[in-house]
XYZ file of C-alpha atoms in Angstrom:
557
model
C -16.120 -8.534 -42.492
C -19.256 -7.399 -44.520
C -19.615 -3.372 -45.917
C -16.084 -3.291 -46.431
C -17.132 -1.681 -49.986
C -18.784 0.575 -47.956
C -15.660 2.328 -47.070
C -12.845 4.347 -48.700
C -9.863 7.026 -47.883
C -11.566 10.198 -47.441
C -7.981 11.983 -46.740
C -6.144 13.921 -49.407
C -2.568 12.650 -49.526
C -0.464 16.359 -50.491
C 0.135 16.591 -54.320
C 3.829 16.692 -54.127
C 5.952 15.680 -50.678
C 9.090 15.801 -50.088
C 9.169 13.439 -46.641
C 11.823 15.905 -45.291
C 10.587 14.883 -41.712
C 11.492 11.304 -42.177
C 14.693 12.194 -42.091
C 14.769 13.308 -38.430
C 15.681 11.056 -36.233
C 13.819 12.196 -32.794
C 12.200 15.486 -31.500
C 15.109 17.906 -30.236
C 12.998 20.577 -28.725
C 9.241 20.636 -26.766
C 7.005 22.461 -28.842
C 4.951 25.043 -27.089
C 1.553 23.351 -25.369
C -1.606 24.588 -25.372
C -3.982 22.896 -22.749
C -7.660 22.698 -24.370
C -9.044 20.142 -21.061
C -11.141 23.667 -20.320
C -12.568 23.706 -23.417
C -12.362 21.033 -25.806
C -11.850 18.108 -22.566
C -14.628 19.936 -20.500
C -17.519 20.005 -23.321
C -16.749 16.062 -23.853
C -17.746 15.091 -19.813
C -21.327 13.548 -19.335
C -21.558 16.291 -16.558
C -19.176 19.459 -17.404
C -17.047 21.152 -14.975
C -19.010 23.138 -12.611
C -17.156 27.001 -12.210
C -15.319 26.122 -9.030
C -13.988 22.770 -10.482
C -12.787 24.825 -13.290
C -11.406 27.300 -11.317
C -9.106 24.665 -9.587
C -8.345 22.561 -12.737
C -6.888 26.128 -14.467
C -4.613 26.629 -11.565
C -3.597 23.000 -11.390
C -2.430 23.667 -15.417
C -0.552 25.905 -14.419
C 0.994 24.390 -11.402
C 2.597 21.928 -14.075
C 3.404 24.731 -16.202
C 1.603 25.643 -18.691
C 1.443 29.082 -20.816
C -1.284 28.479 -22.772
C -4.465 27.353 -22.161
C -7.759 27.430 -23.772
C -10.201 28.460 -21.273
C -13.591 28.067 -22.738
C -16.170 28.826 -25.655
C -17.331 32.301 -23.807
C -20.939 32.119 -25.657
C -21.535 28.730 -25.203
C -23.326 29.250 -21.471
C -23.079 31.193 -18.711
C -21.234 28.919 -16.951
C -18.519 29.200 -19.792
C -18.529 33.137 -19.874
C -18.369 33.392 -15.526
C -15.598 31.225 -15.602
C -13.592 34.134 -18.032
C -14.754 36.608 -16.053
C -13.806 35.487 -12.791
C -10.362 34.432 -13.960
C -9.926 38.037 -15.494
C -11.921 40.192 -12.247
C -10.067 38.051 -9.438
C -6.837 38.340 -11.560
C -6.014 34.856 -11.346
C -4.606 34.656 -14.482
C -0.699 34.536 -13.565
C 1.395 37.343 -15.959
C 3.240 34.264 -17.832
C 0.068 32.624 -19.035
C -2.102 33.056 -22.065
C -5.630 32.282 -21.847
C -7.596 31.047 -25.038
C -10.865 31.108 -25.911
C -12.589 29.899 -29.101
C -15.218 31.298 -31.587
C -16.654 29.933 -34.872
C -17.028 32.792 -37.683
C -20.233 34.829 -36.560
C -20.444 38.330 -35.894
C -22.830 38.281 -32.598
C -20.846 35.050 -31.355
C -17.152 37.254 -31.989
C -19.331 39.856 -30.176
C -20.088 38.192 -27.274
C -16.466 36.816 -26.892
C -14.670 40.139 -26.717
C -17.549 41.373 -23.945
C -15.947 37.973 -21.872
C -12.729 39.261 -22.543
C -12.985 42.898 -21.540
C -10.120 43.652 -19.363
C -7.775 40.478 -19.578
C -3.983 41.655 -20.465
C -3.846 39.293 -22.882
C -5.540 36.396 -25.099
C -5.353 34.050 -28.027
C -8.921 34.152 -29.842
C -9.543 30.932 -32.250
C -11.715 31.446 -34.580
C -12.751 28.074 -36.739
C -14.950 27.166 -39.367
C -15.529 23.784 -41.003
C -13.583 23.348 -44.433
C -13.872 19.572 -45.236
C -15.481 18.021 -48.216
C -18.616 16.331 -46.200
C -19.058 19.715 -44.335
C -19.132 21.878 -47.380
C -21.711 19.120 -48.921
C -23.191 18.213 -46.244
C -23.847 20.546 -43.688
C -23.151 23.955 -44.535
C -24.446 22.175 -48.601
C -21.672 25.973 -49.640
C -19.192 26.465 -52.079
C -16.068 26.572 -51.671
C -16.007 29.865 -51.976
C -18.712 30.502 -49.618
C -16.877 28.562 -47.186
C -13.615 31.260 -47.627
C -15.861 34.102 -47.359
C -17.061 32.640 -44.038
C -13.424 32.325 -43.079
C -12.750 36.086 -44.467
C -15.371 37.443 -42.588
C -14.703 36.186 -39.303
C -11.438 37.336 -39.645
C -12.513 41.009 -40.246
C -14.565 40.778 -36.640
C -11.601 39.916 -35.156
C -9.557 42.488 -36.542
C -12.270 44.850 -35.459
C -13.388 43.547 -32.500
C -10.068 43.551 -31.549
C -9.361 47.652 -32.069
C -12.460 48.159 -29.881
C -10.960 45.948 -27.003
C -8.526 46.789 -24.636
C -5.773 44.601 -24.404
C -3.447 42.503 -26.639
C -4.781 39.832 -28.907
C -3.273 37.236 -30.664
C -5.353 35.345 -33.582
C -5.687 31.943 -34.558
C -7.583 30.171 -37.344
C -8.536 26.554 -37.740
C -9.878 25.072 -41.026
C -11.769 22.897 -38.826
C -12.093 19.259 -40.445
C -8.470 19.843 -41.810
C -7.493 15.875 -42.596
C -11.029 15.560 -44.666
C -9.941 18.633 -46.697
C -8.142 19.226 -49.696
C -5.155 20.865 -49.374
C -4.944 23.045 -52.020
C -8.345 24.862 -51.075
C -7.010 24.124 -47.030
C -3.691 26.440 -48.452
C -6.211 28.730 -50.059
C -8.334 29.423 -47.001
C -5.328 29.595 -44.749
C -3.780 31.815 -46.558
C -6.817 34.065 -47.534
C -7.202 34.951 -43.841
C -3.699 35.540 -43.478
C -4.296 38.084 -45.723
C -6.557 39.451 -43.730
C -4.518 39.363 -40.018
C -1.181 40.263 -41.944
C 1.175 38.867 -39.259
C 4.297 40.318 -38.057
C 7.084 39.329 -36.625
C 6.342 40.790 -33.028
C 2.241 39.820 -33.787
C 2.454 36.392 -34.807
C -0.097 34.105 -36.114
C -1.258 30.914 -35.004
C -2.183 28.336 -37.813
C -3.765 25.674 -36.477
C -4.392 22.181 -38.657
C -6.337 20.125 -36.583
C -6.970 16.327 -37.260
C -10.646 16.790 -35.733
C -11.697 13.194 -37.117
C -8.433 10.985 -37.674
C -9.047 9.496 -41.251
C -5.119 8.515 -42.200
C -2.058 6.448 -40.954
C 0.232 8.897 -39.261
C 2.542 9.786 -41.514
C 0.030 10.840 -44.113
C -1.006 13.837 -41.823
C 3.123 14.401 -41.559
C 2.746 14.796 -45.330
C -0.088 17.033 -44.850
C 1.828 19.191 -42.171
C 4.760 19.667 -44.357
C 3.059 20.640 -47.447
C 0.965 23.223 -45.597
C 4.209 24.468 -43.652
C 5.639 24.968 -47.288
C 2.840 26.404 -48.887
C 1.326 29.382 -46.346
C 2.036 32.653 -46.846
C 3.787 34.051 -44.138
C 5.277 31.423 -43.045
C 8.273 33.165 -40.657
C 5.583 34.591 -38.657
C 3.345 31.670 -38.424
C 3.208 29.470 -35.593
C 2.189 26.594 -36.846
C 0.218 24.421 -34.455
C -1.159 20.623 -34.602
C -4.719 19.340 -33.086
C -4.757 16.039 -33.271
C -7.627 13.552 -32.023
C -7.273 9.587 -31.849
C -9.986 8.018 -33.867
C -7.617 5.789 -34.988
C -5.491 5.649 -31.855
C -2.457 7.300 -33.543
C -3.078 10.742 -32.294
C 0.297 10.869 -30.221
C 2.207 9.591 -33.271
C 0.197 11.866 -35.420
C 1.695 14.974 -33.188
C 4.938 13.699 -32.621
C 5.428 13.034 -36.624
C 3.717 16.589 -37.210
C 6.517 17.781 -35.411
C 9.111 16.679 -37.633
C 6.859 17.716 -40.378
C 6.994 21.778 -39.044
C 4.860 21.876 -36.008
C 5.780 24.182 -33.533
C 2.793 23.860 -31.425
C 0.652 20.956 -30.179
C -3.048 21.416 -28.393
C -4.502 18.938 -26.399
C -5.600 16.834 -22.998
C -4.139 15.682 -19.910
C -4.385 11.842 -20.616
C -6.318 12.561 -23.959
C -9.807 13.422 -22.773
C -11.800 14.935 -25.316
C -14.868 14.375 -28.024
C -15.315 10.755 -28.662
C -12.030 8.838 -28.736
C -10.294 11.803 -27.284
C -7.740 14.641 -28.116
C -4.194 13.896 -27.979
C -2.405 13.209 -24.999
C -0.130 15.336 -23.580
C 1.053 13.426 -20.633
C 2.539 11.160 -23.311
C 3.773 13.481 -25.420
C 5.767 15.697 -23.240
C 7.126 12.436 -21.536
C 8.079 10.714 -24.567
C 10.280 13.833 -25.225
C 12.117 13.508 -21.285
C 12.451 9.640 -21.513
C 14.810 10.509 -24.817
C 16.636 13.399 -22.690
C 14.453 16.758 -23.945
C 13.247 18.927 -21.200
C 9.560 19.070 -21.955
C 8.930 22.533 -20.059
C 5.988 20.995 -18.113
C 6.458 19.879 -14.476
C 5.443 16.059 -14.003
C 7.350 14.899 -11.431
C 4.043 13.985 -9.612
C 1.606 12.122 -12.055
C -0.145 10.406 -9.631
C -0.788 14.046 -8.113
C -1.740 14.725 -11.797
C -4.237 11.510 -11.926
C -6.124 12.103 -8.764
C -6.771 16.170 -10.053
C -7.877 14.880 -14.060
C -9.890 11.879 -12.393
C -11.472 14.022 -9.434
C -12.186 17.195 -12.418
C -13.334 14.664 -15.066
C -15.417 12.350 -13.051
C -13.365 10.095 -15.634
C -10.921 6.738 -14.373
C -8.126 6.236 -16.130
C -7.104 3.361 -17.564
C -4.546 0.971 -15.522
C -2.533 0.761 -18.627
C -2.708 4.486 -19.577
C 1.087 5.194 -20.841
C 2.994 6.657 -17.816
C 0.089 7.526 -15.563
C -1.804 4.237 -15.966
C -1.509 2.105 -12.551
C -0.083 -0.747 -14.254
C 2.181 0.759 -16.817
C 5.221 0.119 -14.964
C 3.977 -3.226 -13.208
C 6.191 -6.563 -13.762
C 4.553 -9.455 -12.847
C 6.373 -12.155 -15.113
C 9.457 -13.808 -12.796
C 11.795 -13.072 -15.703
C 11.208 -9.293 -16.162
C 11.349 -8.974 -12.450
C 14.454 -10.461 -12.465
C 16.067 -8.299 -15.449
C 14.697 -5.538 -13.479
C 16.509 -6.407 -10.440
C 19.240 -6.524 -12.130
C 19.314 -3.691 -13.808
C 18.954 -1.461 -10.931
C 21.757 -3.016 -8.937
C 24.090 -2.441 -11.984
C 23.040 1.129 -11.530
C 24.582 1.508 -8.385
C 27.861 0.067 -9.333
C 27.585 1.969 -12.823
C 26.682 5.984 -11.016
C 26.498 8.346 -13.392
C 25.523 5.976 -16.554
C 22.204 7.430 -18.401
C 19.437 5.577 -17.675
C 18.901 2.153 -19.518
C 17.196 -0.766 -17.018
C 15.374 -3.437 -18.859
C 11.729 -3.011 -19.586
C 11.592 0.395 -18.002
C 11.780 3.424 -20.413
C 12.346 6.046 -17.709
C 12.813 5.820 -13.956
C 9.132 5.795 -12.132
C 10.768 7.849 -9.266
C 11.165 10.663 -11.924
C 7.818 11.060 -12.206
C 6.770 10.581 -8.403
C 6.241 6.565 -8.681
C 7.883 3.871 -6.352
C 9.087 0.460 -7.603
C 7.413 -0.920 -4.624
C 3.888 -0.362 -5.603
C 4.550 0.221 -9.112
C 7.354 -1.892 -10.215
C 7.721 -5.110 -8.647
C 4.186 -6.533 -8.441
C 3.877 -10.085 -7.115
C 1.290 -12.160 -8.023
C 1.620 -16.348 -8.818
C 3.422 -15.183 -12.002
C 6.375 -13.627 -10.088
C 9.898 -14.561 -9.760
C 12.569 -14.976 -7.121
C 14.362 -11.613 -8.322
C 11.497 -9.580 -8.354
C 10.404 -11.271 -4.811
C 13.762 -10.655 -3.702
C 14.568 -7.547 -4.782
C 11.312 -6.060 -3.583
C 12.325 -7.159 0.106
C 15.673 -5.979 -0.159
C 15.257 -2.431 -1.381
C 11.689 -1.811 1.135
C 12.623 -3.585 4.213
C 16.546 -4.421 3.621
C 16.334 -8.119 3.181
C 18.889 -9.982 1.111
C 18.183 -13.132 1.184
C 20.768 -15.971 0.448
C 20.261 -16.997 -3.533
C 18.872 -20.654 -2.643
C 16.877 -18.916 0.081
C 15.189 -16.616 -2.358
C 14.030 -19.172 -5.128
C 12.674 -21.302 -1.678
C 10.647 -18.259 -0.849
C 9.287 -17.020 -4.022
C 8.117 -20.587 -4.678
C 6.292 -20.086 -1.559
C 4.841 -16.852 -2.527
C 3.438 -18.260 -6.043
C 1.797 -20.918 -4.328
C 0.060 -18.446 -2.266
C -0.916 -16.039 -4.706
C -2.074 -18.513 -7.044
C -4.068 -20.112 -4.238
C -5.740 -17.181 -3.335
C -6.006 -15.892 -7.083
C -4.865 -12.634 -5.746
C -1.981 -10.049 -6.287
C -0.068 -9.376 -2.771
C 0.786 -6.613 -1.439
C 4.851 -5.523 -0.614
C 3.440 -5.971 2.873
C 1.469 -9.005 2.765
C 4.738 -10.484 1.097
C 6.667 -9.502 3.892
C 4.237 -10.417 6.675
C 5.076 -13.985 4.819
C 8.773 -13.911 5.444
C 8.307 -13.468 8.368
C 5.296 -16.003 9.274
C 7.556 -18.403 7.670
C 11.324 -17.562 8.484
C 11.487 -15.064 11.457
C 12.331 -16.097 15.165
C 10.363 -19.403 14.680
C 9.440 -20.918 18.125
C 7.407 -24.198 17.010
C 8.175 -27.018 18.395
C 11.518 -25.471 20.455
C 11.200 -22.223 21.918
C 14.853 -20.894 22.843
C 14.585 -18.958 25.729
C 18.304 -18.152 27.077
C 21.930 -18.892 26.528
C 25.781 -17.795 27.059
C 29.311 -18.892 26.703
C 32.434 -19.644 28.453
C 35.366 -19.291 26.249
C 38.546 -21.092 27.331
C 40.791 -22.744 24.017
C 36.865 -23.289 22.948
C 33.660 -21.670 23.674
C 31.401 -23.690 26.023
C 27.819 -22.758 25.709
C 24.703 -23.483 27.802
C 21.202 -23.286 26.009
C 17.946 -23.077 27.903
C 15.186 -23.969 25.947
C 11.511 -25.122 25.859
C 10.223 -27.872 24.037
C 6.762 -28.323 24.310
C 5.678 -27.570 27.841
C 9.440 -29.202 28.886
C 11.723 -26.724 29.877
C 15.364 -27.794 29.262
C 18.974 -26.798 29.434
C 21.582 -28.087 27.308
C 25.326 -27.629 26.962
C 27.941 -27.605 23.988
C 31.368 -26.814 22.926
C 32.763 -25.859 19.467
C 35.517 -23.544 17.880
C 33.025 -20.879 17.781
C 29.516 -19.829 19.682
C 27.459 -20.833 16.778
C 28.803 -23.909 16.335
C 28.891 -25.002 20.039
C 25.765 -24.146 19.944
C 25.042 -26.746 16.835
C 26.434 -29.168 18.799
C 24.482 -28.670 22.060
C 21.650 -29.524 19.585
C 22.475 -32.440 17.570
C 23.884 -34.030 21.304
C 21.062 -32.836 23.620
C 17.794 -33.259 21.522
C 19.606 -36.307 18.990
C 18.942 -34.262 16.240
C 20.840 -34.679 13.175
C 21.429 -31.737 10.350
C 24.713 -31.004 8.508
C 25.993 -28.448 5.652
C 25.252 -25.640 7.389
C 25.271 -22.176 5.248
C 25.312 -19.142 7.103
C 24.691 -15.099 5.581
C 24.204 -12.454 7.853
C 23.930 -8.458 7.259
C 22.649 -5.032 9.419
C 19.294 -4.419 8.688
C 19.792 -0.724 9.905
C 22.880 1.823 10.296
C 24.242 2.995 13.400
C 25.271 1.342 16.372
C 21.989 0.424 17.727
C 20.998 -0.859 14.746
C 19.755 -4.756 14.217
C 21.308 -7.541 12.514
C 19.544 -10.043 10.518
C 21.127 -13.930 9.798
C 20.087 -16.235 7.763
C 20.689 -20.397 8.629
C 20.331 -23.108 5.790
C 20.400 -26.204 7.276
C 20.679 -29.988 5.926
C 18.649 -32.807 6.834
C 19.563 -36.618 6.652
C 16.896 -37.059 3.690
C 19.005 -34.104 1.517
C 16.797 -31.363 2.426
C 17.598 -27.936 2.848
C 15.842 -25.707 5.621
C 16.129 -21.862 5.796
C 15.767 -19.852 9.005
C 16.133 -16.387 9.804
C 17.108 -13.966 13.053
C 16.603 -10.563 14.107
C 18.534 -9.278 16.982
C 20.570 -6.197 18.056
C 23.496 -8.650 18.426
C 24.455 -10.311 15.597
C 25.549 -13.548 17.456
C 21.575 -13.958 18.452
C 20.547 -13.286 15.844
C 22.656 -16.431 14.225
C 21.291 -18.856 17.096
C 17.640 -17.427 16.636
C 18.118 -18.199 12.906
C 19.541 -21.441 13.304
C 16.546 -22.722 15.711
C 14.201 -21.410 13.141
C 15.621 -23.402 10.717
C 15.640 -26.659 13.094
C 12.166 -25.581 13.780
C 10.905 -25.862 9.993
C 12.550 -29.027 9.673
C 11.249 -30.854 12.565
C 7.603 -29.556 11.704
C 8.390 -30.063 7.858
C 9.656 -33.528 8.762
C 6.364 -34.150 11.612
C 4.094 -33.880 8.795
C 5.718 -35.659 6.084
């Protein structure tokens, strides 16, 4: 590409790192989450959340369990200041969860955030100011400094504000712009209004180093997290908490490497909504820490439930293959995934208790309220006889003989790749049973029963094409006299018959299904299949719609 001279790192790699956190093999423990979608999500919508939306989006967050959440930027408009109020006047703030709100360094702004707080039991004021090198040059065109004394100052409203203010208060700062900064004057600043706030054991401080425009790889903000976490004053009363945003699309390995590094708290978006390219994504995060056995202290057992509230509140779609909430994400549509997938699962029920390991799926959908009908096994002309098969058998209890199986997902390609269409678990089935099912083309059977003496007689009545008939057989068993009623009555000629039959239901009403593979003279092999309450009908029903396919198979050849 052209300009590329254009460009260079504008990151500050630490001095001196240790890489401690490479060491560490996974995440043991969830951080604690703060939920910004109020705040940092909501001012990134073409059309913000109106008060009532927000109202319902807050309670949803805390539906799935979260303790902190950052409610809004009080003096940014009314709309933002109502919505504090009415959480705090209606009490609807439950006595577990912290509400945030955020405020850059300037008195009458400070001001105006402690009026929207009057009254709330308790809350987590952020105050921010921008520290990086194009800010300082830039923008604010101030020393550095300047830029500390901006920082200092805003921490001294707080402080006051704060002794004016009924109700408890926790602080936080952001050296906004923290990846663009240098990290000995992003130590400096940090630690200057530490200085200031003095934290305690019981009154803790929240530090938090936010990527706000992702300019490295991943682990170079690590670096950055562990030379801060080493180098603030403070530090065993310092939470120290991680912002991270996805220019670069590494914003969840960003926060799960800052982690390692000393994070103890993350903030960010359901499904990463947020400024530009987004915030990090906590949906991702939180299950990337349950699919390797942590507990992430949030409640997602229903993600579509969590999909249809961020997509209805956002006005936003998301993507199909969005990790873990995405439509698609679990979807196999190649034969040979399918098939390992089948597998898999029925190794599960001979293996019970065995931690979950099933090919190409990192966690169970079920877990988090997802069906491997609709969001597993997706058929399309790209689909396999496993993934056919085992869709049937595990929605409407069909186990299909193995030679039966590859017949009928042959069949299903063809159609799908016909139609240049996906189909649907019921469209498949509607196709079993257009094609297998109680055929009555070109011979209807309409009665029969048996004699047994040392051999069951049988008599058939049938119908073959406006001829109504009645033929008779003997054999060593029903089904077979009535195979030979056929081949003697209507001269026609099958052999190597293969017979599988199952209940379709439990209990003693319940229905048997049978499935007939039958033999022609030119080597072909026809399937058929039977429904019936009695499992000996349901054996002659499949066997005549197996004659049936191979006298129309045979018509049109």
């Amino acid at each position: 590409m052209k300009n590329t001279d254009k460009y260079t790192r504008n990151y500050f790699n630490p001095p001196v790192s240790e890489h401690r956190w490479s060491s560490q093999e996974y995440i043991s423990k969830a951080p604690r989450w703060c939920s910004v979608d109020l705040r940092d999500g909501n001012q990134a919508l073409i059309v913000p959340m109106s008060l009532e939306k927000k109202l319902e989006f807050f309670q949803f967050l805390c539906k799935l369990g979260f303790k902190e959440i950052e409610v809004g930027f009080p003096a940014a408009s009314e709309t933002e200041f109502q919505f504090i109020r009415t959480l705090i006047e209606q009490k609807l703030i439950p006595e577990d969860v912290t509400i945030q709100v955020i405020t850059p360094a300037r008195e009458h702004i400070i001001r105006k955030t402690f009026e929207a707080l009057d009254g709330c039991r308790k809350a987590i004021i952020h105050l921010y100011n921008s520290t990086s090198v194009a800010q300082r040059e830039q923008v604010f065109q101030k020393s550095r400094s300047e830029i500390i004394e901006i920082a200092v100052s805003g921490a001294k409203w707080l402080t006051e504000y704060a002794a004016k203010t009924k109700g408890e208060f926790l602080f936080e700062y952001t050296p906004e712009s923290f990846t663009g900064t240098e990290l000995d004057f992003a130590v400096e600043i940090c630690n200057a209004v530490l200085d200031v706030w003095k934290p305690q054991k019981e009154h803790p401080v929240i530090i938090n180093l936010a990527s706000t425009v992702s300019l490295s790889m991943p682990h170079v903000y690590a670096n950055q997290i562990e030379y801060m976490s080493d180098h603030l004053n403070y530090r065993e009363n310092v939470i120290l908490s991680l912002h991270p945003h996805n220019d670069r699309g590494s914003a969840v390995a960003e926060a799960e490497l800052g982690i390692l590094a000393g994070g103890q708290r993350v903030e960010g978006t359901l499904f990463g909504n947020g400024e530009r390219t987004g915030n990090v994504d906590l949906i991702t995060l939180a299950l990337n820490l349950f699919s390797h056995g942590v507990d992430p202290i949030l409640d997602l057992s229903n993600i579509p439930q969590v999909v249809e509230m961020y997509e209805d509140a956002t006005g936003m779609n998301l993507p199909p293959r969005q990790p873990y909430g995405g439509q698609l994400v679990f979807a196999a549509f190649s034969g040979s995934h399918q098939d390992a997938i089948a597998k898999g699962m029925q190794w599960r029920q001979s293996h019970s208790g065995a931690h979950w390991n099933v090919p190409y799926l990192p966690i169970d959908p079920q877990d988090i309220g997802r069906s491997y009908e609709n969001d597993v096994i997706r058929i399309n002309s790209q689909s396999g006889k496993g993934g056919i098969g085992y869709l049937l058998e595990h929605k409407y209890g069909i186990n299909m003989p193995k030679p039966m199986r590859e017949e009928f997902g042959y069949i299903i390609k063809g159609i799908s790749d016909h139609q240049h269409k996906e189909l649907s678990p019921e469209e498949v089935h509607q196709i079993f049973m257009d094609t297998y099912l109680n055929l009555q083309t070109p011979i209807r059977l309409d009665d029969f029963y048996f004699v047994h003496k040392k051999e069951y007689h049988t008599t058939v009545s049938l119908i073959v094409g406006k001829e109504e008939m009645e033929l008779t057989g003997r054999g060593n068993g029903r089904f077979d006299a009535v195979s030979n009623a056929l081949r003697r009555g209507l001269n026609i000629r099958f052999h190597d018959i293969v017979y599988q039959e199952h209940a379709l239901e439990r209990g003693s009403t319940s229905r048997a299904i049978a499935y007939v593979g039958i033999t022609s003279d030119s080597q072909k092999t026809y399937w058929g299949c039977g429904v019936h309450t009695d499992i000996i009908a349901a054996s002659i029903f499949a066997l005549f719609s197996a004659i049936d396919r191979m006298l129309t198979q045979e018509q049109n050849d």
